[in-house]
XYZ file of C-alpha atoms in Angstrom:
780
model
C 0.000 0.000 0.000
C 1.204 3.491 -0.812
C 1.026 4.804 2.713
C 3.322 2.080 4.005
C 5.735 2.760 1.161
C 5.905 6.395 2.089
C 6.647 5.395 5.646
C 9.469 3.201 4.499
C 10.772 5.978 2.308
C 10.841 8.308 5.293
C 13.010 5.906 7.240
C 15.333 5.377 4.295
C 15.849 9.083 3.593
C 16.382 9.846 7.274
C 19.103 7.094 7.487
C 17.273 5.466 10.338
C 19.292 3.098 12.459
C 16.533 0.588 11.938
C 17.369 0.187 8.240
C 21.130 0.219 8.128
C 21.994 -2.691 5.837
C 22.807 -2.241 2.155
C 19.991 -4.430 0.896
C 17.291 -2.411 2.658
C 18.756 0.901 1.528
C 18.786 -0.286 -2.056
C 15.170 -1.381 -1.880
C 14.255 1.999 -0.379
C 15.365 3.624 -3.615
C 12.922 1.423 -5.494
C 10.180 2.547 -3.123
C 10.936 6.176 -3.892
C 10.468 5.392 -7.586
C 7.185 3.666 -6.772
C 5.938 6.634 -4.798
C 6.756 9.022 -7.642
C 4.754 6.844 -10.040
C 1.815 6.953 -7.654
C 1.976 10.729 -7.473
C 1.376 10.748 -11.245
C -1.738 8.616 -10.975
C -5.298 9.934 -10.723
C -6.177 11.020 -7.201
C -2.945 12.925 -6.616
C -3.984 16.105 -8.381
C -3.776 18.005 -5.123
C 0.021 17.817 -5.334
C 0.027 19.992 -8.446
C 1.306 23.352 -7.313
C -0.502 25.431 -9.941
C -3.888 24.148 -8.934
C -3.125 24.627 -5.268
C -2.076 28.223 -5.743
C -5.081 29.085 -7.892
C -7.426 27.522 -5.391
C -5.986 29.604 -2.564
C -5.900 32.896 -4.430
C -9.564 32.678 -4.993
C -10.119 32.822 -1.222
C -7.246 35.027 -0.086
C -7.847 38.560 1.063
C -6.706 41.444 -1.066
C -3.740 43.349 0.383
C -5.848 46.280 1.496
C -5.081 48.081 4.715
C -8.495 47.643 6.342
C -7.781 46.541 9.880
C -10.909 45.348 11.618
C -10.487 43.784 15.075
C -8.450 40.655 14.459
C -8.793 37.406 16.345
C -6.310 34.525 16.348
C -6.994 32.264 13.440
C -8.160 28.715 13.521
C -6.128 26.006 11.896
C -7.239 24.902 8.437
C -9.916 22.377 9.275
C -8.479 21.665 12.694
C -4.776 20.999 12.875
C -5.260 17.970 15.093
C -8.716 16.969 13.926
C -7.437 16.089 10.433
C -5.041 13.554 11.900
C -7.946 11.468 13.147
C -10.381 11.685 10.236
C -10.995 8.982 7.660
C -9.294 6.051 9.384
C -9.508 3.840 6.287
C -7.670 6.295 4.061
C -5.141 3.622 3.012
C -7.626 2.094 0.616
C -7.767 5.313 -1.406
C -4.199 4.840 -2.502
C -4.192 1.167 -3.442
C -2.466 0.803 -6.765
C -4.771 -0.335 -9.608
C -3.967 -3.583 -11.347
C -2.300 -2.970 -14.729
C -4.535 -3.745 -17.711
C -3.290 -5.299 -20.959
C -4.846 -7.107 -23.901
C -1.700 -9.073 -24.634
C -0.612 -11.795 -22.274
C 2.403 -13.817 -23.322
C 4.604 -16.146 -21.388
C 7.337 -13.565 -20.954
C 4.967 -11.113 -19.321
C 3.532 -13.790 -17.040
C 7.046 -14.823 -16.020
C 7.978 -11.208 -15.402
C 4.919 -10.669 -13.214
C 5.612 -13.882 -11.321
C 9.264 -12.931 -10.650
C 8.269 -9.459 -9.566
C 5.664 -10.809 -7.188
C 8.154 -13.308 -5.779
C 10.767 -10.580 -5.191
C 8.221 -8.334 -3.531
C 7.034 -11.200 -1.371
C 10.572 -11.979 -0.187
C 11.267 -8.298 0.340
C 8.081 -7.927 2.389
C 9.151 -10.796 4.644
C 12.591 -9.246 5.167
C 11.229 -5.771 5.844
C 8.564 -7.147 8.145
C 11.138 -9.120 10.070
C 13.472 -6.202 10.628
C 10.633 -3.805 11.289
C 9.226 -6.124 13.927
C 12.635 -6.727 15.416
C 14.012 -3.183 15.432
C 10.921 -0.981 15.224
C 8.449 -2.207 17.830
C 6.449 1.034 17.595
C 6.637 2.722 14.174
C 6.198 6.489 14.481
C 3.407 6.786 11.932
C 1.313 4.112 13.589
C 1.044 6.271 16.713
C -0.660 9.183 14.998
C -4.338 8.289 15.432
C -3.714 7.436 19.117
C -1.617 10.454 20.096
C -4.387 12.153 22.063
C -5.074 8.899 23.916
C -1.382 8.597 24.748
C -1.331 12.145 26.109
C -4.381 11.379 28.230
C -2.801 8.199 29.594
C 0.305 10.130 30.641
C -1.480 13.155 32.108
C -3.931 11.113 34.170
C -0.927 9.807 36.135
C -0.215 13.358 37.357
C -2.009 13.629 40.688
C -2.168 16.434 43.242
C -1.109 14.179 46.101
C 2.044 13.149 44.212
C 2.994 16.797 43.620
C 2.350 17.610 47.267
C 4.556 14.735 48.392
C 7.428 15.829 46.132
C 6.972 19.421 47.319
C 7.250 18.431 50.968
C 10.257 16.238 50.244
C 11.976 19.212 48.637
C 11.289 21.435 51.638
C 13.030 18.938 53.871
C 16.262 20.057 52.264
C 18.031 22.417 54.658
C 19.163 25.780 53.322
C 22.206 24.388 51.610
C 24.534 25.435 48.858
C 23.162 25.564 45.317
C 25.237 22.555 44.246
C 23.860 20.390 47.068
C 20.221 21.151 46.221
C 20.887 20.555 42.522
C 22.489 17.211 43.332
C 19.428 16.104 45.281
C 17.148 17.068 42.387
C 19.386 15.061 40.052
C 19.052 11.992 42.289
C 15.292 12.487 42.437
C 14.933 12.696 38.641
C 17.188 9.701 38.130
C 15.111 7.663 40.593
C 12.042 8.308 38.410
C 13.792 6.528 35.522
C 15.143 9.467 33.528
C 18.222 7.897 31.965
C 20.446 10.835 31.018
C 20.630 13.429 33.829
C 23.617 15.741 34.193
C 24.885 18.354 36.628
C 26.365 21.390 34.865
C 28.331 23.823 37.046
C 29.475 27.384 36.364
C 31.570 29.733 38.487
C 29.858 33.135 38.321
C 30.052 36.555 39.967
C 27.296 37.087 42.533
C 26.503 40.195 44.571
C 25.657 39.073 48.108
C 24.701 41.018 51.242
C 27.416 42.130 53.608
C 27.761 41.162 57.242
C 25.248 43.804 58.358
C 22.018 45.143 56.901
C 21.838 48.237 54.713
C 20.344 51.268 56.452
C 18.352 54.386 55.617
C 18.634 57.386 57.962
C 16.154 60.275 58.047
C 18.370 63.296 58.729
C 15.460 65.560 59.735
C 14.853 63.458 62.844
C 18.075 61.473 63.076
C 16.176 58.170 62.994
C 17.916 55.161 61.438
C 15.856 52.424 59.796
C 16.413 48.956 58.378
C 14.803 48.380 54.944
C 11.789 46.733 56.646
C 11.005 49.919 58.588
C 12.293 48.756 61.958
C 14.567 51.175 63.786
C 18.256 50.349 63.865
C 18.613 50.763 67.633
C 16.022 48.078 68.321
C 16.447 44.344 68.219
C 14.692 43.035 65.089
C 11.753 40.851 66.100
C 9.373 40.594 63.182
C 11.822 39.401 60.557
C 14.777 37.082 60.756
C 18.196 38.685 60.475
C 18.698 36.847 57.184
C 15.617 38.522 55.724
C 17.044 41.894 56.752
C 20.337 41.088 55.052
C 18.648 39.962 51.855
C 16.551 43.129 51.512
C 18.837 44.656 48.923
C 19.402 45.253 45.202
C 21.978 42.859 43.760
C 24.675 44.586 41.662
C 23.770 48.062 42.931
C 26.499 50.645 43.465
C 28.008 50.569 46.969
C 28.734 53.320 49.445
C 26.955 56.128 51.296
C 24.909 58.976 49.843
C 23.238 61.858 51.693
C 20.778 63.844 49.591
C 17.254 65.177 49.240
C 14.482 62.633 48.653
C 12.393 63.284 45.516
C 9.077 61.477 44.935
C 8.883 60.425 41.283
C 5.985 57.948 41.648
C 6.420 55.199 38.980
C 9.320 56.916 37.217
C 7.536 57.294 33.887
C 8.685 59.816 31.310
C 5.784 62.070 32.328
C 6.889 61.821 35.975
C 10.456 62.783 35.059
C 9.376 65.715 32.893
C 7.168 66.969 35.743
C 9.929 66.675 38.369
C 12.693 68.147 36.213
C 10.522 71.177 35.527
C 10.432 72.095 39.231
C 13.802 70.963 40.645
C 17.342 69.943 39.810
C 17.576 66.172 40.329
C 21.363 65.797 40.082
C 22.744 63.461 42.782
C 19.385 63.356 44.576
C 17.631 60.207 45.792
C 14.462 59.107 43.976
C 11.526 57.561 45.825
C 10.297 55.105 43.193
C 7.314 52.730 43.040
C 7.818 49.327 41.499
C 5.435 48.427 38.667
C 3.960 49.668 35.393
C 7.184 49.139 33.394
C 10.435 47.147 33.803
C 12.669 48.242 36.673
C 15.837 48.254 34.560
C 14.207 50.609 32.064
C 13.120 53.048 34.781
C 16.549 52.966 36.423
C 18.190 53.745 33.076
C 15.989 56.858 32.792
C 16.907 57.949 36.328
C 20.589 57.349 35.677
C 20.458 59.441 32.508
C 18.627 62.213 34.397
C 21.478 62.424 36.938
C 19.987 60.863 40.073
C 22.443 59.437 42.607
C 20.274 56.927 44.443
C 16.882 55.187 44.482
C 14.559 53.927 47.228
C 12.249 51.246 45.788
C 8.904 50.232 47.281
C 5.614 48.602 46.313
C 2.497 50.698 46.819
C -0.060 48.666 48.849
C -2.765 49.835 46.439
C -1.087 47.851 43.651
C -1.132 44.576 45.573
C -4.107 42.195 45.700
C -6.283 42.640 48.781
C -5.392 39.133 49.884
C -1.688 40.006 50.071
C -0.180 41.635 53.142
C 3.413 42.669 52.410
C 3.357 46.234 53.754
C 5.979 45.594 56.444
C 8.323 43.563 54.266
C 11.252 44.754 52.201
C 12.410 42.638 49.268
C 15.248 41.738 46.942
C 15.671 42.777 43.304
C 18.397 42.036 40.786
C 19.787 44.736 38.508
C 21.358 42.125 36.250
C 19.781 41.847 32.797
C 20.943 38.241 32.450
C 23.896 35.899 32.853
C 27.209 36.155 34.650
C 28.100 39.879 34.766
C 31.811 39.089 34.470
C 31.346 37.220 31.148
C 28.712 39.216 29.233
C 27.611 37.461 26.048
C 29.755 34.352 26.509
C 29.797 31.367 28.844
C 31.612 31.278 32.200
C 33.798 28.296 31.373
C 37.365 27.720 32.531
C 39.734 30.079 30.779
C 37.117 32.743 29.971
C 38.200 36.347 30.406
C 36.537 37.849 33.494
C 35.565 41.491 33.298
C 35.697 43.668 36.409
C 31.993 44.559 36.704
C 31.303 44.887 40.408
C 28.384 47.303 39.877
C 25.928 47.260 36.979
C 24.668 50.799 37.672
C 26.014 54.055 39.104
C 22.885 54.369 41.265
C 22.737 53.321 44.906
C 19.517 51.273 44.900
C 17.739 50.057 48.045
C 14.345 48.299 48.299
C 12.252 49.318 51.329
C 8.896 48.284 52.769
C 5.693 50.265 52.278
C 5.703 50.961 56.040
C 9.016 52.801 55.725
C 7.854 54.623 52.596
C 4.854 55.946 54.538
C 7.189 57.411 57.140
C 9.103 59.264 54.447
C 5.965 60.730 52.865
C 4.602 61.667 56.330
C 1.261 59.928 55.918
C -0.655 58.144 58.683
C -0.644 54.370 58.795
C -4.353 53.976 57.940
C -4.130 55.153 54.324
C -5.964 52.011 53.226
C -9.633 52.749 53.849
C -12.610 50.438 53.715
C -13.745 51.150 50.181
C -10.802 52.996 48.680
C -7.048 52.689 48.752
C -5.127 55.961 48.671
C -1.842 55.684 46.713
C 1.223 56.938 48.555
C 2.441 60.380 47.498
C 4.835 62.804 49.134
C 3.325 66.220 49.938
C 4.590 69.181 47.905
C 5.822 71.099 50.950
C 8.783 70.198 53.121
C 12.120 68.640 52.171
C 13.314 65.282 53.401
C 17.083 64.687 53.622
C 18.123 61.050 53.954
C 21.362 59.127 54.164
C 21.571 55.855 52.282
C 24.189 53.266 53.236
C 24.637 50.216 50.983
C 27.284 47.561 51.583
C 27.069 44.367 49.559
C 29.898 42.046 48.564
C 30.709 40.638 45.121
C 32.215 37.160 45.099
C 32.520 34.162 42.797
C 30.236 31.222 43.568
C 29.378 27.964 41.865
C 25.836 27.643 40.565
C 24.481 24.378 39.165
C 21.965 23.392 36.511
C 20.288 19.982 36.405
C 19.747 18.876 32.794
C 17.865 15.670 31.922
C 17.233 14.246 28.452
C 14.453 11.988 27.184
C 15.615 11.162 23.670
C 13.093 11.246 20.834
C 12.708 8.459 18.290
C 11.955 10.288 15.026
C 13.624 13.710 15.434
C 16.124 13.207 18.279
C 18.026 16.322 17.139
C 15.048 18.583 17.905
C 14.618 19.716 21.528
C 11.557 20.766 23.498
C 12.868 22.390 26.695
C 10.779 22.501 29.857
C 12.387 24.543 32.597
C 11.923 25.253 36.301
C 14.459 26.608 38.785
C 15.824 25.845 42.209
C 16.951 28.357 44.802
C 20.144 27.848 46.701
C 21.990 30.679 48.419
C 19.652 30.963 51.429
C 16.494 30.262 49.395
C 15.365 33.881 49.527
C 12.080 34.562 47.757
C 10.051 31.942 49.545
C 9.434 28.368 48.418
C 7.958 28.937 44.973
C 11.003 27.165 43.522
C 9.777 24.011 45.254
C 6.395 24.389 43.495
C 7.924 24.475 40.028
C 10.405 21.697 40.826
C 7.622 19.488 42.253
C 5.512 20.007 39.111
C 8.303 19.143 36.686
C 9.267 16.117 38.815
C 5.661 14.852 38.828
C 5.544 15.229 35.040
C 8.775 13.223 34.681
C 7.304 10.522 36.918
C 4.140 10.223 34.793
C 6.101 10.341 31.562
C 8.553 7.631 32.529
C 5.712 5.233 33.392
C 4.721 5.362 29.717
C 8.333 5.191 28.532
C 8.853 1.991 30.501
C 5.987 0.476 28.480
C 7.773 1.191 25.196
C 6.550 4.674 24.223
C 8.802 7.626 23.446
C 8.158 11.112 22.039
C 9.159 11.948 18.484
C 11.389 14.824 19.614
C 13.792 14.977 22.535
C 12.413 16.531 25.729
C 15.026 18.363 27.804
C 14.173 18.877 31.496
C 16.036 21.750 33.159
C 16.263 22.980 36.733
C 18.185 26.254 36.681
C 20.381 27.759 39.360
C 21.036 31.441 40.022
C 17.650 32.605 38.730
C 17.108 35.287 41.386
C 20.398 36.960 40.466
C 19.453 37.491 36.821
C 18.653 34.080 35.277
C 22.339 33.237 35.470
C 22.133 29.436 35.178
C 19.966 29.395 32.060
C 22.001 32.159 30.385
C 25.338 30.411 30.984
C 24.094 27.025 29.763
C 22.493 28.553 26.670
C 25.576 30.649 25.897
C 27.705 27.520 26.319
C 25.559 25.533 23.856
C 24.446 28.457 21.693
C 25.299 26.963 18.303
C 23.596 23.674 19.124
C 20.500 25.341 20.547
C 20.139 27.740 17.609
C 19.774 24.730 15.340
C 17.943 22.292 17.608
C 15.570 24.004 20.067
C 11.941 23.919 18.941
C 10.155 25.501 21.939
C 10.587 26.493 25.580
C 7.911 25.658 28.174
C 8.353 27.672 31.377
C 7.437 26.787 34.968
C 8.489 30.007 36.670
C 6.574 30.642 39.919
C 3.502 28.642 38.762
C 1.249 29.322 41.788
C 1.649 32.966 42.829
C -2.054 33.315 43.651
C -5.265 31.292 43.481
C -7.762 33.496 41.640
C -7.146 33.346 37.891
C -5.246 31.232 35.406
C -2.781 33.381 33.484
C -1.518 31.706 30.291
C 1.234 33.449 28.298
C 2.451 32.276 24.902
C 4.281 33.642 21.907
C 1.944 34.261 18.940
C 2.767 31.005 17.167
C 1.804 29.016 20.303
C -1.263 30.952 21.442
C -3.689 28.628 19.701
C -2.003 25.524 21.143
C -2.130 27.017 24.646
C -5.852 27.746 24.255
C -6.535 24.242 22.904
C -4.643 22.718 25.834
C -6.930 24.473 28.296
C -9.964 22.972 26.553
C -8.382 19.522 26.441
C -7.732 19.506 30.186
C -11.111 20.783 31.338
C -13.378 18.324 29.517
C -14.346 16.545 32.727
C -14.754 19.736 34.746
C -17.899 21.779 35.089
C -16.222 25.141 34.564
C -13.521 25.735 31.980
C -11.286 28.834 32.044
C -11.574 31.356 29.238
C -8.925 31.230 26.539
C -7.295 34.540 27.400
C -3.800 33.725 26.144
C -1.581 36.766 25.631
C 1.973 37.543 24.515
C 3.407 39.701 27.284
C 6.823 39.941 28.897
C 7.282 37.342 31.615
C 9.879 36.879 34.337
C 12.161 33.887 34.550
C 14.563 31.698 32.682
C 12.720 31.755 29.362
C 14.388 35.138 28.777
C 17.444 33.932 26.843
C 15.453 31.542 24.676
C 12.902 34.221 23.737
C 15.247 37.175 23.271
C 18.467 35.657 21.953
C 17.354 32.464 20.196
C 13.886 33.530 19.006
C 12.334 30.313 20.356
C 8.529 30.112 20.766
C 7.688 29.940 24.465
C 4.691 29.432 26.727
C 3.909 29.500 30.446
C 0.886 28.762 32.648
C 0.519 30.221 36.153
C -2.127 31.104 38.720
C -2.340 34.694 39.977
C -4.482 36.780 42.259
C -6.870 39.242 40.627
C -5.042 42.465 39.866
C -6.368 45.471 41.757
C -4.459 48.093 39.771
C -3.395 48.658 36.190
C 0.066 49.367 37.620
C 0.433 45.796 38.890
C 2.609 44.690 35.978
C 6.249 43.875 36.791
C 5.629 43.595 40.536
C 6.990 40.048 40.265
C 10.450 41.588 39.860
C 10.405 41.919 43.664
C 11.364 38.784 45.621
C 9.683 38.931 49.014
C 10.597 36.711 51.975
C 7.581 34.400 51.962
C 6.805 32.004 54.769
C 7.324 28.336 53.917
C 3.633 27.573 54.396
C 2.458 30.245 51.946
C 2.193 27.841 49.000
C 0.054 25.371 50.934
C -2.143 28.227 52.124
C -2.747 29.290 48.520
C -3.383 25.756 47.296
C -3.996 23.391 50.230
C -5.246 20.549 48.029
C -2.549 21.129 45.377
C -5.285 21.047 42.727
C -3.906 24.232 41.144
C -0.500 22.600 40.946
C -2.104 19.593 39.253
C -3.821 21.836 36.692
C -0.581 23.650 35.880
C 1.243 20.326 35.584
C -1.328 18.924 33.150
C -1.486 22.073 31.032
C 2.292 22.221 30.875
C 2.512 18.506 30.129
C -0.135 18.694 27.404
C 1.666 21.478 25.545
C 5.039 19.757 25.934
C 3.722 16.425 24.649
C 2.030 17.920 21.601
C 5.102 19.891 20.582
C 7.300 16.851 21.190
C 5.146 14.255 19.425
C 3.033 15.805 16.676
C 4.501 14.969 13.221
C 4.070 18.609 12.182
C 4.952 21.233 14.783
C 1.688 22.729 16.133
C 2.745 26.315 15.406
C 0.526 28.870 13.695
C 2.221 31.090 11.130
C -0.851 33.189 10.438
C -1.249 34.155 14.102
C 2.156 35.843 13.964
C 1.029 37.988 11.045
C -2.198 38.853 12.875
C -0.246 39.831 15.987
C 1.936 42.131 13.905
C -1.102 43.860 12.417
C -2.707 44.195 15.860
C 0.476 45.827 17.163
C 0.198 48.542 14.511
C -3.332 49.599 15.406
C -2.376 51.925 18.265
C -1.933 55.673 18.301
C 1.491 56.761 17.138
C 2.814 60.225 16.468
C 3.300 61.730 13.014
C 6.980 60.776 12.937
C 6.083 57.074 12.647
C 5.340 56.075 9.060
C 2.368 53.840 9.830
C 1.153 53.421 6.193
C 4.524 51.971 5.224
C 4.450 49.574 8.169
C 0.867 48.570 7.389
C 1.752 47.801 3.776
C 4.599 45.490 4.802
C 2.404 43.873 7.471
C -0.318 43.286 4.875
C 2.149 41.482 2.602
C 3.279 39.390 5.553
C -0.311 38.359 6.259
C -0.958 37.418 2.623
C 2.193 35.295 2.496
C 1.386 33.673 5.844
C -2.130 32.781 4.647
C -0.689 31.196 1.509
C 1.870 29.303 3.580
C -0.783 28.122 6.034
C -3.183 26.837 3.382
C -0.810 25.471 0.736
C 1.891 23.971 2.941
C 0.557 23.305 6.450
C -2.790 21.874 5.339
C -1.419 18.997 3.244
C 1.353 18.290 5.743
C -1.199 17.977 8.547
C -3.233 15.441 6.566
C -1.714 11.932 6.763
C -3.209 11.140 3.346
C -1.200 13.896 1.705
C 1.917 13.895 3.859
C 5.338 13.302 2.334
C 8.311 12.763 4.684
C 10.567 15.287 2.977
C 7.757 17.843 3.097
C 7.295 17.324 6.851
C 10.973 17.825 7.614
C 11.220 20.939 5.432
C 8.019 22.377 6.896
C 9.133 21.792 10.486
C 12.424 23.531 9.766
C 10.499 26.578 8.529
C 8.066 26.544 11.474
C 10.891 26.199 13.996
C 12.396 29.536 12.954
C 9.201 31.571 12.564
C 9.967 34.047 15.356
C 13.695 34.577 14.784
C 12.981 37.371 12.285
C 11.502 39.515 15.062
C 14.669 39.838 17.171
C 15.882 43.440 16.993
C 19.580 44.158 17.466
C 19.134 46.576 20.365
C 16.342 47.168 22.848
C 16.181 49.516 25.855
C 17.103 47.899 29.210
C 14.324 45.691 30.513
C 12.455 45.534 27.181
C 12.344 42.368 25.106
C 14.427 42.127 21.955
C 11.653 39.928 20.571
C 9.178 42.576 19.447
C 6.271 40.110 19.271
C 5.910 40.430 23.066
C 4.081 43.432 24.517
C 4.990 45.142 27.777
C 1.744 44.094 29.492
C -1.981 43.595 28.958
C -2.608 47.357 28.911
C -0.569 47.910 25.754
C -0.929 46.255 22.379
C 1.668 48.228 20.401
C 5.290 47.350 19.718
C 7.237 48.141 22.891
C 10.283 49.500 21.075
C 8.142 52.025 19.178
C 6.335 53.136 22.333
C 9.664 53.592 24.121
C 11.064 55.566 21.192
C 8.092 57.932 21.413
C 8.722 58.360 25.147
C 12.366 59.077 24.417
C 11.276 61.695 21.893
C 9.243 63.510 24.545
C 12.116 63.439 27.031
C 14.956 64.488 24.739
C 13.124 66.391 21.990
C 14.707 64.282 19.250
C 13.210 61.901 16.711
C 16.441 60.019 16.022
C 15.425 57.191 18.355
C 12.038 56.926 16.620
C 13.647 56.556 13.203
C 15.999 53.863 14.506
C 13.175 51.908 16.148
C 10.978 52.293 13.080
C 13.735 50.880 10.887
C 14.175 47.915 13.248
C 10.461 47.081 13.232
C 10.103 47.574 9.475
C 13.046 45.311 8.717
C 11.791 42.651 11.130
C 8.386 42.469 9.453
C 9.928 42.482 5.986
C 12.451 39.803 7.004
C 9.615 37.561 8.197
C 7.719 38.084 4.941
C 10.824 37.203 2.891
C 11.372 34.140 5.095
C 7.830 32.838 4.481
C 8.152 33.530 0.761
C 11.465 31.684 0.580
C 9.837 28.718 2.313
C 7.076 28.681 -0.294
C 9.624 28.872 -3.119
C 11.543 25.900 -1.707
C 8.389 23.806 -1.541
C 7.438 24.819 -5.072
C 10.848 23.804 -6.421
C 10.838 20.513 -4.526
C 7.372 19.476 -5.659
C 8.036 20.550 -9.238
C 11.199 18.432 -9.245
C 9.318 15.390 -7.954
C 6.744 15.775 -10.706
């Protein structure tokens, strides 16, 4: 049958280890000839490129610039539905018996010999296939969803809770010790290839005593939490006091006037600079609304000397009480500061970068901030929360003392591999992190580690029964995350060339249960549809299913390098509390000292952990095992058009951008219908087409990496700052820069970056179509 011949051809072309003798490789060439003959027979007209193109153009939209509200597209007739339809499709392709009016002895003998050879060949192939290929990849297709269900049903809340509690039994040890215990745990679940990867990196740690803030008007000295220095600390442990600091801040002492700049937006800076000289003064800054590194870069450019950071209680959920707690932040944009852009391996040149900013930065509690703005404690009323704001009259002079210590430490990553059977050179990475170095930031690391461990446990039960994914799944537990995603950056920089070619997607488990109110799925545009489908798949047996509110916004955690330097599609599921303020974005940059029981208070039954584990597992399994990568090219084009619908100033040439975006959408529609549709249908699938198509899909988002982005903003322009904004972040920032510096040079640079990214993506899609056209024409 033709379908089985195609399957054999796929193994022969891919040089499968299952068919490695000369006789089988020679017969595979004959099968390729047979398949080409079949493509010329009636019933294969759909492979003719001209007809396919004409059919699409009749339905494609004209490249006009009418931008109605755009919704993510649906796959052509259900990307996964087509894999299950028409189970008896093999009979459609049965070769017809040759007809002839002349039957002589020679022809009969020829037919007999041919039949005999084919019979012997069938026995040989069947023998080796049964011996070496116990589970052919193509035979799994109709049962993939059942396989996923079998794996995911083994993930149970009580198992996650048990792993979580086992992890918390670890004392506060060194990073290497915790990583080693995770390695042993993963290995005990049956994961065969688990490695410990160590890097020596530069960390900025607290000194022997806590940083202090002194109010010169009254002479009172305070710890960052708000407690007075001359009193014995009772509420917080001394370690929590020490770790209330900004890693990689400038060190020393600064005495200056305190200036309230609220959230540090461009409008805030323009307002403050119009009434006072800010040089060498100390800014009182609220966390939130935009990335901290971006706001600090604006303050540094304006001439400030120091910054006091705090979180306004009005921006926190009502269920959260953190008013009397200071926190830790990292001013590191990513990786080992002493080896920027390259891995911290033995022999690497170490740069002397003790401070990553000229500003003295100190996080403080909201209680201490209230003392500086001279407001009473009861500013949170019954029905209304009053945001903190310093009164216009009266100057506050403070002295800021910051003493942290930079030192080299070893951080460890745990990397485990589950090798794929069909595309072992393609990686789906699923990453969590572990916290060593005093485990500051609470126990959320144990949540993510417990979830990924429970998924490994369920997965390996199926592997032991003979199943494996098509692509390799790489399980990662990163070290050094709280200091600027150091572990993931160093590993990715170390393996950059391999990962650029091999990584297909990154699935993140960063702080999965930070609240218990709403499910917050985030995915890059090409994975938004898969993330939404996964929610539906996992809530079939439940009475209430969450809405498919998947967005592409900047997220914290170790997915950063993969999104912004490799252009890898990424997704993440997490539970949050309902936001009480539009300024709540980027509050997760603050690492608060959370009590060890906080996670179990949020999710006592661990049902939320189970949901996150199943959603994460579902997405990982589909990316790892679907023959065609479940990415949506058209959704990227729609996201680009949506990002150009905002209000921009006259300096931005929107018509030009819209024209390029329209061409990108037309090309993406053609690609989606003419290439992805036949590849997703087993009746029309050719092995060489699948491999070529997956290579194109794997690199969809790489075109949207700009060379430079402001600090804290993503280089991948497909991600928005937050849910409040839908425009390209780099263009919005350029407009802000224009207001602050009265120059449109930054706008022109950003515009050129965005324009070239969209055009590059359009050219990439078009080149993919041209390659398919040439290949199919050659086969005809």
